[in-house]
Short mmCIF file of C-alpha atoms in Angstrom, two decimals:
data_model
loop_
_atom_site.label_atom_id
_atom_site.label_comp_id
_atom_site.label_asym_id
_atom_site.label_seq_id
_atom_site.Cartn_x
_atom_site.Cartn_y
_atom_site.Cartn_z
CA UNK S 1 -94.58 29.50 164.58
CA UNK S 2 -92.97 32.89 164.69
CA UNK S 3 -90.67 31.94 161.94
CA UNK S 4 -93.49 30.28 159.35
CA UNK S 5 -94.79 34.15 159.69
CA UNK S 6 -91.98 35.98 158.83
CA UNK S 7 -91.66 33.48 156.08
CA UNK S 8 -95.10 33.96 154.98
CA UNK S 9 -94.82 37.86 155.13
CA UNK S 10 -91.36 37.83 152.90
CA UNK S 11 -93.30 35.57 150.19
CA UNK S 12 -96.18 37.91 150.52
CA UNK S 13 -93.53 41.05 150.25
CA UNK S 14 -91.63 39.14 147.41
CA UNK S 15 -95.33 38.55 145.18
CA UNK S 16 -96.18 41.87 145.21
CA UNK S 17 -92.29 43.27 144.00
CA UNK S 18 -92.84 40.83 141.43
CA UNK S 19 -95.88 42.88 140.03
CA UNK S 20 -93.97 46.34 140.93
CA UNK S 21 -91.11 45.02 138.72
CA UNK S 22 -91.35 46.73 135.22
CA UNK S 23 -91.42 44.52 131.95
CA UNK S 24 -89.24 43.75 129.55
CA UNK S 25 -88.96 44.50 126.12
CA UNK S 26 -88.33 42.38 123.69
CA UNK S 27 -88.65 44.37 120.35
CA UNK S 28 -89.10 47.48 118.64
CA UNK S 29 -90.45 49.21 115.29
CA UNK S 30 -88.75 51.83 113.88
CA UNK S 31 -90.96 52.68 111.44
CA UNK S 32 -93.84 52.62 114.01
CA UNK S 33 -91.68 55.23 116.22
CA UNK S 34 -91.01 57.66 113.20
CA UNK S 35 -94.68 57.16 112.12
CA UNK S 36 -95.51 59.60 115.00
CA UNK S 37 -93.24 62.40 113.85
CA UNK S 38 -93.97 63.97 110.48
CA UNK S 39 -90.78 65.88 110.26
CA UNK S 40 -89.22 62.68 109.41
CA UNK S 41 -91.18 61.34 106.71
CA UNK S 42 -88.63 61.37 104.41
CA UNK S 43 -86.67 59.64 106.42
CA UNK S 44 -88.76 56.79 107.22
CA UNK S 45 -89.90 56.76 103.65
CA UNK S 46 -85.90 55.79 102.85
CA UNK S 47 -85.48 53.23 105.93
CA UNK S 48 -88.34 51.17 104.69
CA UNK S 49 -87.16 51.54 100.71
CA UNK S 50 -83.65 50.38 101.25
CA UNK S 51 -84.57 47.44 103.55
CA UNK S 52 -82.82 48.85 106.68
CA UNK S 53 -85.92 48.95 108.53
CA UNK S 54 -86.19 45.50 109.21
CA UNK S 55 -82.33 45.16 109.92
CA UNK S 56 -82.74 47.68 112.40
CA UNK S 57 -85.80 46.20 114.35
CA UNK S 58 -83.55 42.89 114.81
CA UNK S 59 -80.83 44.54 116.77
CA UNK S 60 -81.04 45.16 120.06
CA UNK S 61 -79.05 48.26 121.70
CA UNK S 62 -79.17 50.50 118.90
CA UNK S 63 -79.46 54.56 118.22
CA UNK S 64 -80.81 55.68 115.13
CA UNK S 65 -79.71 59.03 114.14
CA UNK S 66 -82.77 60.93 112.64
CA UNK S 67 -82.60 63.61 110.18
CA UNK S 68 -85.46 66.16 108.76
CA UNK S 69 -87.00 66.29 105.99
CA UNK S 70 -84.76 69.17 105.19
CA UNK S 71 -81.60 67.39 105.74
CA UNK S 72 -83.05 64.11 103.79
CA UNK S 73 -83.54 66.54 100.58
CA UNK S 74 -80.09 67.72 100.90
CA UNK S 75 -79.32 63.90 100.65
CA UNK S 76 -81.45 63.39 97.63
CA UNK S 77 -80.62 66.36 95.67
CA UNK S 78 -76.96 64.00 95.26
CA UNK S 79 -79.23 62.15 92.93
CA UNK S 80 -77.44 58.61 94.21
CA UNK S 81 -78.52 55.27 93.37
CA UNK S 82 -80.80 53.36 95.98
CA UNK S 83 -77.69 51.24 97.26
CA UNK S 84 -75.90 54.18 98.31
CA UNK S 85 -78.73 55.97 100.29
CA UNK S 86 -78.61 52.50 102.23
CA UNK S 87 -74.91 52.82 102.93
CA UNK S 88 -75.13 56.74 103.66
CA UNK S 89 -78.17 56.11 105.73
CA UNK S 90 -76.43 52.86 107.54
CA UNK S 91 -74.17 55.30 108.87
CA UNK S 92 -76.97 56.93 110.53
CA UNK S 93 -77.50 54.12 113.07
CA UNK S 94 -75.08 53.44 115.66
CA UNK S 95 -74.35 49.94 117.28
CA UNK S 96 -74.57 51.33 120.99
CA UNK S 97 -77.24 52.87 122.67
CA UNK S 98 -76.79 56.70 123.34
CA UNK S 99 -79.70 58.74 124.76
CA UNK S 100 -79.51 62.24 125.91
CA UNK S 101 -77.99 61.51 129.11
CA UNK S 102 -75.18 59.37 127.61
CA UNK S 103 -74.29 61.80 125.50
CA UNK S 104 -73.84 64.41 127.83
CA UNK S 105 -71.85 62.24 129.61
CA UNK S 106 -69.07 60.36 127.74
CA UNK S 107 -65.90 59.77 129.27
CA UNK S 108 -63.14 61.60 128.39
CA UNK S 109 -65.42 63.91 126.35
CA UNK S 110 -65.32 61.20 122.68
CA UNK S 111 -66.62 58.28 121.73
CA UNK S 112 -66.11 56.26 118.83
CA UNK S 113 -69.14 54.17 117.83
CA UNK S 114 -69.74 51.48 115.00
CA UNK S 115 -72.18 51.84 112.75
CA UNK S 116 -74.77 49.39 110.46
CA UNK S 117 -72.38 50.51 107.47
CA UNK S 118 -69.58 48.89 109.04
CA UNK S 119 -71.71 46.03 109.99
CA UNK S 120 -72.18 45.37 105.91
CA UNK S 121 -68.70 44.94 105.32
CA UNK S 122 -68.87 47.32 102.54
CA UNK S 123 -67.18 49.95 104.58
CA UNK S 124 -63.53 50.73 103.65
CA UNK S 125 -61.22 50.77 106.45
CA UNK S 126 -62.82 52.65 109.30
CA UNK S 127 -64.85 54.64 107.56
CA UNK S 128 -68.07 52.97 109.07
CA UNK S 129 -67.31 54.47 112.21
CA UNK S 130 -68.62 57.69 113.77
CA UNK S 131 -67.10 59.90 116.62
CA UNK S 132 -69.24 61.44 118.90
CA UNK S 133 -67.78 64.71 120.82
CA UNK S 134 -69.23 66.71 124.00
CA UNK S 135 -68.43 70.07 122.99
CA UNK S 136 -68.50 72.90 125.07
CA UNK S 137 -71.78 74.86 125.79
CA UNK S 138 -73.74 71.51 125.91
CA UNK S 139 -73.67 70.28 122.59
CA UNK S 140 -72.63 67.04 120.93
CA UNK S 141 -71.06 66.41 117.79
CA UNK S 142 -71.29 63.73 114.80
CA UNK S 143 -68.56 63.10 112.17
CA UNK S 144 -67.21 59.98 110.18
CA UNK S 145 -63.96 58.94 111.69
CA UNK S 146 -62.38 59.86 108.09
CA UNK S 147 -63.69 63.19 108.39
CA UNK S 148 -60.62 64.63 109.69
CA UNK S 149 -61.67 65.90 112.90
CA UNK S 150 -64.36 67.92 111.55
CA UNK S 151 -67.81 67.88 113.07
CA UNK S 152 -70.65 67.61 110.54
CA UNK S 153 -73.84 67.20 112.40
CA UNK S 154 -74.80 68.19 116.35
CA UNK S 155 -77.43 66.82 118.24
CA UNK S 156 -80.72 68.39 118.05
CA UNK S 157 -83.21 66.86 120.30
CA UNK S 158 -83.79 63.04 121.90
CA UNK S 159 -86.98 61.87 119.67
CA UNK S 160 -88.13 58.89 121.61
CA UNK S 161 -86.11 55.81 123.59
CA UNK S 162 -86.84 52.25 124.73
CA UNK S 163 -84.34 52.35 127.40
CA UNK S 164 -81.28 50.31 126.68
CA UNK S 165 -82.77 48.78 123.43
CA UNK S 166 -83.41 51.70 121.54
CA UNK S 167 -82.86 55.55 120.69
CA UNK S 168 -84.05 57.92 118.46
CA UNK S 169 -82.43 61.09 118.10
CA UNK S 170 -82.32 64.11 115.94
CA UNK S 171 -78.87 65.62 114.71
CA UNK S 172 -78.85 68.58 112.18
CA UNK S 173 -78.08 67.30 109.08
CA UNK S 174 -76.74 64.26 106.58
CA UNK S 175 -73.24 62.89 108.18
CA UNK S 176 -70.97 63.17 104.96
CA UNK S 177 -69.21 60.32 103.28
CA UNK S 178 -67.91 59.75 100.09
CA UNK S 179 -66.91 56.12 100.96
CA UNK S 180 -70.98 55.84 101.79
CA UNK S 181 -71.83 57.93 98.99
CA UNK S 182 -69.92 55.54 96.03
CA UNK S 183 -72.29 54.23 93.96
CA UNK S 184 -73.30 51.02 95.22
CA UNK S 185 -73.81 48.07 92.88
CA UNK S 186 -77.35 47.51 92.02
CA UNK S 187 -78.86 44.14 92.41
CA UNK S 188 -77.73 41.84 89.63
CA UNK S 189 -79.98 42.45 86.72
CA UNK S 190 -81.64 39.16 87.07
CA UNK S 191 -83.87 37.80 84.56
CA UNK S 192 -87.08 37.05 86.32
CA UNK S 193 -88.99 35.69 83.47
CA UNK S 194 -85.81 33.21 82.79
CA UNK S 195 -85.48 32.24 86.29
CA UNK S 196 -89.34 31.66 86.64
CA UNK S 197 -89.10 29.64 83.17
CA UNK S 198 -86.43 27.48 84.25
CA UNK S 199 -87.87 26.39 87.48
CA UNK S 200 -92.15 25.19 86.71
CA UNK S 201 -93.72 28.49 85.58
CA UNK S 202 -93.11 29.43 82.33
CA UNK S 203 -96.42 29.75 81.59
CA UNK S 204 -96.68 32.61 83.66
CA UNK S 205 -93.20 34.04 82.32
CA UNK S 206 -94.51 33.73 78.94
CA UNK S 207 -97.61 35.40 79.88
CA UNK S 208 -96.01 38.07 81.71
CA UNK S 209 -93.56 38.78 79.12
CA UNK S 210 -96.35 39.30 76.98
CA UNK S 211 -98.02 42.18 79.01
CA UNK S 212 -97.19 45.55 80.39
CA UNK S 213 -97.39 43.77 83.61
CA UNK S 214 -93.87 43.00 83.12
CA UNK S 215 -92.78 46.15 82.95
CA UNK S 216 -94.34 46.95 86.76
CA UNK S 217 -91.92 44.16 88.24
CA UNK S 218 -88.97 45.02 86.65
CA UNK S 219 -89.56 48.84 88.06
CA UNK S 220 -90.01 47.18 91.70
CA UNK S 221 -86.66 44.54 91.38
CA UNK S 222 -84.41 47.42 92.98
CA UNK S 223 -86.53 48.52 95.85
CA UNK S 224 -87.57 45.51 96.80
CA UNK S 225 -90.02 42.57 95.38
CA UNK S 226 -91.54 39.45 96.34
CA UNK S 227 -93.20 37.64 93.04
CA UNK S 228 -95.95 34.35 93.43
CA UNK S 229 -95.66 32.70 90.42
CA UNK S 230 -98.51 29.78 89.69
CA UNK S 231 -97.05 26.50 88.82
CA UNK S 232 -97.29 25.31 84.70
CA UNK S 233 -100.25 22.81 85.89
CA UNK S 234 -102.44 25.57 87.64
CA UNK S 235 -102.01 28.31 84.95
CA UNK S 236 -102.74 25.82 81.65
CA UNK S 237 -105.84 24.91 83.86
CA UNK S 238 -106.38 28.68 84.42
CA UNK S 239 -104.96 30.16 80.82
CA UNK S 240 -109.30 29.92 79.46
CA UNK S 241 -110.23 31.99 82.25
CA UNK S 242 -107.07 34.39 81.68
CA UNK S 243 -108.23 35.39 78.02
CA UNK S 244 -111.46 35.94 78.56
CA UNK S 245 -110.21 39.03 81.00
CA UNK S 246 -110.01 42.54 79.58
CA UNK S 247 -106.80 44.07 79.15
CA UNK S 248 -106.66 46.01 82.11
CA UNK S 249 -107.97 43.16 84.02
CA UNK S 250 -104.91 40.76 82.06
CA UNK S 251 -102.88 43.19 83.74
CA UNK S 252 -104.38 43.68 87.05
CA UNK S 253 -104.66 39.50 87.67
CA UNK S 254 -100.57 39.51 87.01
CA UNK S 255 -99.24 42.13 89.08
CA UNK S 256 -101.51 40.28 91.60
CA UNK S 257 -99.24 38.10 92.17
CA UNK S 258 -96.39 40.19 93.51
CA UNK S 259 -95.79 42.99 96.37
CA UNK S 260 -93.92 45.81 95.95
CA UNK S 261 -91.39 44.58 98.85
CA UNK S 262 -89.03 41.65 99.50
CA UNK S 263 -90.61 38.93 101.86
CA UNK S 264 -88.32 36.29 102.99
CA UNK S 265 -90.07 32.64 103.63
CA UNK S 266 -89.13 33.44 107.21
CA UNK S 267 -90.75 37.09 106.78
CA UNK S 268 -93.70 35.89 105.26
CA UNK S 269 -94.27 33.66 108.11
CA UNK S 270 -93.98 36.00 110.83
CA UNK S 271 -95.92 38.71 109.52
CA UNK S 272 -99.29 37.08 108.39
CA UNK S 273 -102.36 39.57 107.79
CA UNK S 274 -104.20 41.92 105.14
CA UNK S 275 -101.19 42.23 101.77
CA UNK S 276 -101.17 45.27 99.25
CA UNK S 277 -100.05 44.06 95.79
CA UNK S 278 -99.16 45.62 92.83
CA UNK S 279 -102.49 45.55 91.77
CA UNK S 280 -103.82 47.71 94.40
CA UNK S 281 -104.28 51.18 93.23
CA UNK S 282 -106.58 53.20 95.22
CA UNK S 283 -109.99 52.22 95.34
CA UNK S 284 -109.24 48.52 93.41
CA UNK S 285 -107.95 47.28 96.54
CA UNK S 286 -106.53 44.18 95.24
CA UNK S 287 -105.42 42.66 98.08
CA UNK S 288 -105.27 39.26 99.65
CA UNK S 289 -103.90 37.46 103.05
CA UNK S 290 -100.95 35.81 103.98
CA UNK S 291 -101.31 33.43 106.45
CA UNK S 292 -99.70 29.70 107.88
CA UNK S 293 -101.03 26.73 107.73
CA UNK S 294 -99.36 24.42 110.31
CA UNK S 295 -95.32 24.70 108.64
CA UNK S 296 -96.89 26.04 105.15
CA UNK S 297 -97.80 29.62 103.91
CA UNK S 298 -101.01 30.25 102.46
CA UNK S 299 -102.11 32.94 100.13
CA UNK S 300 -105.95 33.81 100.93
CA UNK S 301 -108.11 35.65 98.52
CA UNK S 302 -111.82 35.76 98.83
CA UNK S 303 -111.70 33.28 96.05
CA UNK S 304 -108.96 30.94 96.18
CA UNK S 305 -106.50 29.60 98.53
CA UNK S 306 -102.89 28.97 97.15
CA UNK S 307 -99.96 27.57 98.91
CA UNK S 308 -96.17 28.15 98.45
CA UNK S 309 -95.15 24.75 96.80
CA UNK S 310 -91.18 26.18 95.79
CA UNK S 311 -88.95 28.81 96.45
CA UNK S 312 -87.51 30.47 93.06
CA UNK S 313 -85.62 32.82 94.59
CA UNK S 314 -84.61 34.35 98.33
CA UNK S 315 -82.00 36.93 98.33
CA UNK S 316 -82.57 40.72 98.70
CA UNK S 317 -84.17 42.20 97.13
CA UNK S 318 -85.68 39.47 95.36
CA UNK S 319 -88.38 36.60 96.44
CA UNK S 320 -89.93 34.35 94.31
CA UNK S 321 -92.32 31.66 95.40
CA UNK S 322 -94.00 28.87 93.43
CA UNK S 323 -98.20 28.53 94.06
CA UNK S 324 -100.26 25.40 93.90
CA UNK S 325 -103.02 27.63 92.59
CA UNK S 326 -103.50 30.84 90.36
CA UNK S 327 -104.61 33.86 92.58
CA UNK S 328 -107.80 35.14 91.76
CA UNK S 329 -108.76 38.88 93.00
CA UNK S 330 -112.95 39.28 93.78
CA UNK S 331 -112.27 42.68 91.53
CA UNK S 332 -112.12 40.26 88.86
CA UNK S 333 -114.13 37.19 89.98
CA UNK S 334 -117.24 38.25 91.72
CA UNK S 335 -119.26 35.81 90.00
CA UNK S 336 -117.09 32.80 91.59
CA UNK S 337 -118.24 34.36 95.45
CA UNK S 338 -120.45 32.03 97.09
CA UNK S 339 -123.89 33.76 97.36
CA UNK S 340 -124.93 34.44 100.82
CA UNK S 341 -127.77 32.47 101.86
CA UNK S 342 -131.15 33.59 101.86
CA UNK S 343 -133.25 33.11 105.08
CA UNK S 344 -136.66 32.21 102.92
CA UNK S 345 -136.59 29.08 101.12
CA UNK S 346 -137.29 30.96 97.74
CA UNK S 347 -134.35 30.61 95.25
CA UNK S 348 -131.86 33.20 95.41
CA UNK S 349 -130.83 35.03 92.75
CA UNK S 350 -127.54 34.50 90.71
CA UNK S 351 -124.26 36.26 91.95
CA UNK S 352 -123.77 39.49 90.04
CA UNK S 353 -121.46 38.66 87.05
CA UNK S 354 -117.84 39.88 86.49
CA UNK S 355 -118.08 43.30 84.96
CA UNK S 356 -114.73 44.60 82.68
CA UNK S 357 -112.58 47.25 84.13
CA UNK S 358 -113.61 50.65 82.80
CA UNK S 359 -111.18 52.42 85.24
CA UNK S 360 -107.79 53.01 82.96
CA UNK S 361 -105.06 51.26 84.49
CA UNK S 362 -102.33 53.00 87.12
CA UNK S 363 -98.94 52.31 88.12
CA UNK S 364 -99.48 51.02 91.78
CA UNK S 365 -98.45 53.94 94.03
CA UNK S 366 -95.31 53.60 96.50
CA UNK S 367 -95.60 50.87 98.99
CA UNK S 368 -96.60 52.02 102.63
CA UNK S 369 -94.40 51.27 105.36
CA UNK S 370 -94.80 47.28 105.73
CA UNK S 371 -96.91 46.75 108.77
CA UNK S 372 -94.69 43.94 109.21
CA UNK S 373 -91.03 43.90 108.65
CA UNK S 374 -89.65 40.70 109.83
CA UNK S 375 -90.48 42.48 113.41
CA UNK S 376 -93.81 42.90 113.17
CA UNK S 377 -96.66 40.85 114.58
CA UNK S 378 -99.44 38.77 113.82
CA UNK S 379 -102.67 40.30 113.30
CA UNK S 380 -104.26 39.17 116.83
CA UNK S 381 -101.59 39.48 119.83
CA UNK S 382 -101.01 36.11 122.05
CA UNK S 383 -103.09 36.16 125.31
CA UNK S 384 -100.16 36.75 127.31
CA UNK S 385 -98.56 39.73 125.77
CA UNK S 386 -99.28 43.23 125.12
CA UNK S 387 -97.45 46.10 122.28
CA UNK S 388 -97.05 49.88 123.35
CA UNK S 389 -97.17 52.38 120.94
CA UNK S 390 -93.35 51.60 119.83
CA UNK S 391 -94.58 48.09 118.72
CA UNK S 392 -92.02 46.79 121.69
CA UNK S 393 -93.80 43.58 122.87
CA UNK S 394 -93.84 43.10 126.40
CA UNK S 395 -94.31 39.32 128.25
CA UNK S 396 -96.43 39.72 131.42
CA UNK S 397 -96.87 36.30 132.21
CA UNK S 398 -93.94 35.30 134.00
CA UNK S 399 -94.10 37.44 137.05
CA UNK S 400 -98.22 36.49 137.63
CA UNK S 401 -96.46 32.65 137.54
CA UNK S 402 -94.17 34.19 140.24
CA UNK S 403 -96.84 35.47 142.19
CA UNK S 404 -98.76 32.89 142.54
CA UNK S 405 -95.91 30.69 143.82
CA UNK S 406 -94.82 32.94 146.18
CA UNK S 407 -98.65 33.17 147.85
CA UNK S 408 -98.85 29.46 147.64
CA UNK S 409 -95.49 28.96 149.43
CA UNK S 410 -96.95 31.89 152.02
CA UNK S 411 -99.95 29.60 152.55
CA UNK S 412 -97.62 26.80 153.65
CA UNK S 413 -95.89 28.55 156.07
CA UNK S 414 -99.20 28.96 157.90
#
């Protein structure tokens, strides 16, 4: 009897460790991290541009090396081409996690760490690696391995750190690199129009090519673009509706159908929710919804519902889809809205009908950080999780499960 007791206390002891016991973390968002911290706008602007971002919120053990605004105009002032602010910037985040601490403790007094440039490949030699010096008086110092010895950036502050996953930490300027610094090749001047033509929608290439429209997607190709394209069946069945738009609203409806960032299939999938376009320009929201439907993605407007039927196109920084459907804005098609039913039984009146644009038409402003980066979640988080301020999604279920085990073996030994 003596023994079922001291059983039942250890399960009892063991159930409530298991609550005590912190939980893990299973992913991060750099973006939402450097949201916080104005100073590096800039910065942030650049990580979510050059598609590094997203490549950073899939590794695990990682340090990003911040710099200020300051430093990041330094950068820019080089005038390089978008590919080689990825590479320079690629050099800025270090396969290892070092927080203050480590830093200020590295044996021997050096460290040589790899970096997301030499990760690409497109780092000559060792030239993707950085070393990382205690120096005396209690800094630490940055420099490329090929910088002959010379130390180019010290550690300013420790910004913020998901221990053992992630770091964020300010050093005092741009690390410099002329391997990093090479112009980069651009992405292969594809023709989209072509591509789209040869593969069921080149009625929307023709229509495209016939509007300033086009001109908006070619300017978004380098940074980044993801382009819906209707099928030849749903735009001749469309093409009535289509000229009896304005011109601004001609223009409006086609840059509709493509965001100003690249969206893998996978992407797409994992970050449903609320989708700016290259329509959306201020107060003309634009917009429409991304969501699955069982293994298929939808596109929602308040209008129509289109689904991906073909992929064009999937390599960065270029996505084109094929649609089922033409996507139809409610800027444009208020009159197609279902009226909302009246509670008296008297006739309601007809929908208000379509008006034409008077608003003269913008270039859609720079994209805002993507709320969801191949690491970001659903709108609506799963019953069983929760998301701290880092976006770093925690599982709390498992040790509950534990718990209750534990009491029910505790209830045995009685």
């Amino acid at each position: 009897m003596q023994l079922r007791q001291v059983a039942a206390a250890a399960a009892v002891l063991l159930s409530l460790s298991l609550l005590l016991l912190p939980s893990t973390t299973h992913a991060h968002n750099i973006t939402r991290i450097l949201d916080k911290y104005p100073e590096f706008s800039t910065f942030n602007h650049y990580l979510t541009v050059t598609q590094l971002a997203p490549e950073i919120n899939r590794r695990e053990t990682i340090t990003v090396c911040a710099v200020d605004n300051a430093g990041m105009s330094d950068l820019l002032s080089k005038h390089l081409n978008i590919g080689a602010i990825k590479n320079v910037l690629s050099l800025h985040v270090l396969l290892d996690y070092f927080d203050s601490k480590k830093l200020h403790q590295i044996t021997d007094g050096t460290a040589l760490a790899a970096t997301m440039f030499q990760a690409t490949g497109s780092a000559p030699g060792s030239a993707g690696f950085v070393n990382i010096t205690d120096l005396k008086g209690g800094k630490v110092g940055f420099s490329p391995q090929d910088n002959g010895g010379v130390v180019s950036a010290t550690f300013v502050k420790p910004v913020e750190a998901i221990p053992y996953n992630i770091s964020v930490i300010q050093i005092s300027s741009i690390l410099p690199s002329p391997e990093a610094e090479a112009p980069a090749p651009g992405p292969s001047q594809t023709n989209i129009t072509a591509l789209m033509s040869a593969h069921g929608c080149k009625v929307f290439a023709e229509t495209l090519l016939a509007n300033p429209a086009e001109q908006t997607f070619e300017d978004n190709v380098e940074s980044g673009l993801t382009i819906f394209c209707p099928g030849d069946d749903a735009m001749k069945s469309f093409i009535s509706k289509y000229k009896n738009l304005t011109a601004a609203g001609k223009q409006s409806l086609l840059e509709y159908h493509g965001i100003p960032v690249y969206q893998s299939l996978a992407g797409l999938k994992s970050s449903n929710g609320l989708t700016n376009t290259l329509a959306t320009d201020g107060a003309s929201k634009f917009d429409f919804t991304v969501q699955n439907d069982g293994t298929d993605v939808t596109i929602i407007t308040k209008i129509v519902t289109a689904k991906i039927t073909n992929t064009l196109v999937d390599e960065q920084p270029l996505a084109i889809y094929e649609l089922n459907k033409v996507l139809m804005p409610k800027e444009l098609f208020k009159a197609a809205l279902s009226p909302t039913p009246a509670p008296a039984p008297a006739p309601e009146a007809d929908a208000e009908s379509p008006k034409a644009s008077k608003k003269k038409h913008k270039s859609p402003p720079a994209p805002a950080a993507p709320s969801d980066s191949p690491a970001d979640a659903p709108d609506g988080d799963v019953a069983d999780q929760t998301t701290d301020k880092n976006g770093a999604v925690r599982f709390e279920g498992g040790r509950f499960v534990g718990v209750i085990l534990s009491l029910w073996f505790a209830f045995l030994q009685l």
